[in-house]
Amino acid sequence: MDTTNKKLKHTIAWLDRPEIHDYPAASAYLSLLLDSTIVEKLVKALQTGDVLGFKAKDIFRAAQLPLLDEHNFHVARDLDKIEQNKSLSPLLLVRDVGRRHLIIADGYHRLCAVYLHDEDALIPCQITSLTSQDLASL
């Protein structure tokens, strides 16, 4: 197989844990979708959860969101960070079990940048689940 035309991909550098400001950002986004009691529970679960790896293309498929291109300011900034080998913050994800859907609570622009760089890249994430019991408890 001829690989002379393949673009050399930089290894993506990641922080060990999400940055502290990612959690309030996730909370603000989730507050648009869910009751504050549930949001508080989900964010606490994210803060204490393990970091797991998922492929960029699989996260996109599960979230069913459009891919933002490199002309988006935030995506371009994250692509620059990848090229400069600056560490990115892991994503914060919520599984909506009832809808079989993935919510990107924080990190959508990072996801887009990583996908544009390498759709097979493994992305570190903290993930928790939203269940029908959570919604019924309101």
GROMACS .gro file of C-alpha atoms in nm:
model
  138
    1MET     CA    1   0.000   0.000   0.000
    2ASP     CA    2   0.138   0.339  -0.099
    3THR     CA    3   0.139   0.574   0.199
    4THR     CA    4   0.335   0.858   0.041
    5ASN     CA    5   0.022   1.072   0.001
    6LYS     CA    6  -0.103   1.016   0.356
    7LYS     CA    7  -0.075   1.319   0.583
    8LEU     CA    8   0.145   1.259   0.885
    9LYS     CA    9  -0.075   1.289   1.192
   10HIS     CA   10   0.050   1.436   1.516
   11THR     CA   11  -0.015   1.237   1.829
   12ILE     CA   12  -0.281   1.415   2.029
   13ALA     CA   13  -0.175   1.521   2.378
   14TRP     CA   14  -0.435   1.496   2.653
   15LEU     CA   15  -0.458   1.615   3.011
   16ASP     CA   16  -0.505   1.337   3.267
   17ARG     CA   17  -0.834   1.488   3.390
   18PRO     CA   18  -1.074   1.754   3.259
   19GLU     CA   19  -0.991   2.112   3.351
   20ILE     CA   20  -1.178   2.252   3.650
   21HIS     CA   21  -1.373   2.502   3.437
   22ASP     CA   22  -1.512   2.220   3.218
   23TYR     CA   23  -1.754   2.112   3.490
   24PRO     CA   24  -1.937   2.447   3.522
   25ALA     CA   25  -1.950   2.459   3.140
   26ALA     CA   26  -2.106   2.112   3.136
   27SER     CA   27  -2.350   2.219   3.406
   28ALA     CA   28  -2.453   2.528   3.210
   29TYR     CA   29  -2.519   2.322   2.897
   30LEU     CA   30  -2.702   2.043   3.078
   31SER     CA   31  -2.917   2.304   3.257
   32LEU     CA   32  -3.068   2.389   2.920
   33LEU     CA   33  -3.189   2.030   2.889
   34LEU     CA   34  -3.255   1.906   3.241
   35ASP     CA   35  -3.375   2.004   3.587
   36SER     CA   36  -3.108   2.150   3.815
   37THR     CA   37  -3.136   1.859   4.062
   38ILE     CA   38  -3.049   1.610   3.789
   39VAL     CA   39  -2.774   1.834   3.651
   40GLU     CA   40  -2.609   1.855   3.992
   41LYS     CA   41  -2.618   1.475   4.028
   42LEU     CA   42  -2.472   1.420   3.679
   43VAL     CA   43  -2.192   1.673   3.723
   44LYS     CA   44  -2.095   1.520   4.060
   45ALA     CA   45  -2.083   1.179   3.892
   46LEU     CA   46  -1.865   1.319   3.614
   47GLN     CA   47  -1.625   1.480   3.862
   48THR     CA   48  -1.568   1.153   4.044
   49GLY     CA   49  -1.577   0.923   3.742
   50ASP     CA   50  -1.291   0.743   3.578
   51VAL     CA   51  -1.148   0.860   3.247
   52LEU     CA   52  -1.227   0.614   2.966
   53GLY     CA   53  -1.127   0.618   2.600
   54PHE     CA   54  -1.362   0.617   2.300
   55LYS     CA   55  -1.292   0.668   1.930
   56ALA     CA   56  -1.385   1.007   1.787
   57LYS     CA   57  -1.602   0.851   1.516
   58ASP     CA   58  -1.797   0.645   1.769
   59ILE     CA   59  -1.868   0.948   1.987
   60PHE     CA   60  -2.001   1.132   1.682
   61ARG     CA   61  -2.225   0.844   1.583
   62ALA     CA   62  -2.369   0.815   1.934
   63ALA     CA   63  -2.421   1.191   1.975
   64GLN     CA   64  -2.575   1.237   1.629
   65LEU     CA   65  -2.435   1.588   1.598
   66PRO     CA   66  -2.305   1.765   1.287
   67LEU     CA   67  -1.931   1.795   1.237
   68LEU     CA   68  -1.810   2.154   1.266
   69ASP     CA   69  -1.531   2.230   1.019
   70GLU     CA   70  -1.196   2.401   1.060
   71HIS     CA   71  -1.354   2.740   0.981
   72ASN     CA   72  -1.523   2.740   1.322
   73PHE     CA   73  -1.312   2.957   1.553
   74HIS     CA   74  -1.308   2.711   1.845
   75VAL     CA   75  -1.240   2.409   1.624
   76ALA     CA   76  -0.954   2.595   1.452
   77ARG     CA   77  -0.807   2.686   1.792
   78ASP     CA   78  -0.819   2.321   1.902
   79LEU     CA   79  -0.664   2.206   1.573
   80ASP     CA   80  -0.380   2.452   1.638
   81LYS     CA   81  -0.335   2.303   1.985
   82ILE     CA   82  -0.310   1.957   1.830
   83GLU     CA   83  -0.048   2.077   1.580
   84GLN     CA   84   0.149   2.248   1.860
   85ASN     CA   85   0.127   1.934   2.078
   86LYS     CA   86  -0.061   2.123   2.350
   87SER     CA   87  -0.272   1.905   2.578
   88LEU     CA   88  -0.648   1.899   2.532
   89SER     CA   89  -0.897   1.843   2.810
   90PRO     CA   90  -1.094   1.515   2.810
   91LEU     CA   91  -1.462   1.529   2.708
   92LEU     CA   92  -1.753   1.518   2.951
   93LEU     CA   93  -2.031   1.288   2.828
   94VAL     CA   94  -2.376   1.182   2.947
   95ARG     CA   95  -2.549   0.868   2.821
   96ASP     CA   96  -2.922   0.935   2.786
   97VAL     CA   97  -3.017   0.572   2.836
   98GLY     CA   98  -3.390   0.624   2.769
   99ARG     CA   99  -3.331   0.790   2.432
  100ARG     CA  100  -3.022   0.578   2.349
  101HIS     CA  101  -2.840   0.902   2.279
  102LEU     CA  102  -2.510   1.056   2.389
  103ILE     CA  103  -2.499   1.413   2.522
  104ILE     CA  104  -2.169   1.596   2.488
  105ALA     CA  105  -2.188   1.804   2.805
  106ASP     CA  106  -1.848   1.965   2.737
  107GLY     CA  107  -1.596   1.927   2.456
  108TYR     CA  108  -1.794   1.943   2.130
  109HIS     CA  109  -1.538   2.168   1.960
  110ARG     CA  110  -1.250   1.949   2.081
  111LEU     CA  111  -1.432   1.644   1.944
  112CYS     CA  112  -1.472   1.811   1.605
  113ALA     CA  113  -1.105   1.910   1.593
  114VAL     CA  114  -0.989   1.562   1.688
  115TYR     CA  115  -1.223   1.402   1.433
  116LEU     CA  116  -1.091   1.631   1.156
  117HIS     CA  117  -0.736   1.538   1.259
  118ASP     CA  118  -0.797   1.163   1.295
  119GLU     CA  119  -1.144   1.007   1.318
  120ASP     CA  120  -0.995   0.693   1.473
  121ALA     CA  121  -0.821   0.882   1.753
  122LEU     CA  122  -0.896   0.760   2.102
  123ILE     CA  123  -1.042   1.042   2.312
  124PRO     CA  124  -1.032   1.032   2.692
  125CYS     CA  125  -1.374   1.102   2.843
  126GLN     CA  126  -1.555   1.108   3.170
  127ILE     CA  127  -1.900   0.958   3.120
  128THR     CA  128  -2.208   0.906   3.333
  129SER     CA  129  -2.563   0.792   3.263
  130LEU     CA  130  -2.901   0.963   3.275
  131THR     CA  131  -3.168   0.701   3.343
  132SER     CA  132  -3.546   0.698   3.341
  133GLN     CA  133  -3.528   0.663   3.723
  134ASP     CA  134  -3.343   0.997   3.735
  135LEU     CA  135  -3.625   1.164   3.546
  136ALA     CA  136  -3.898   0.988   3.744
  137SER     CA  137  -3.753   1.115   4.072
  138LEU     CA  138  -3.860   1.473   3.995
   0.00000   0.00000   0.00000
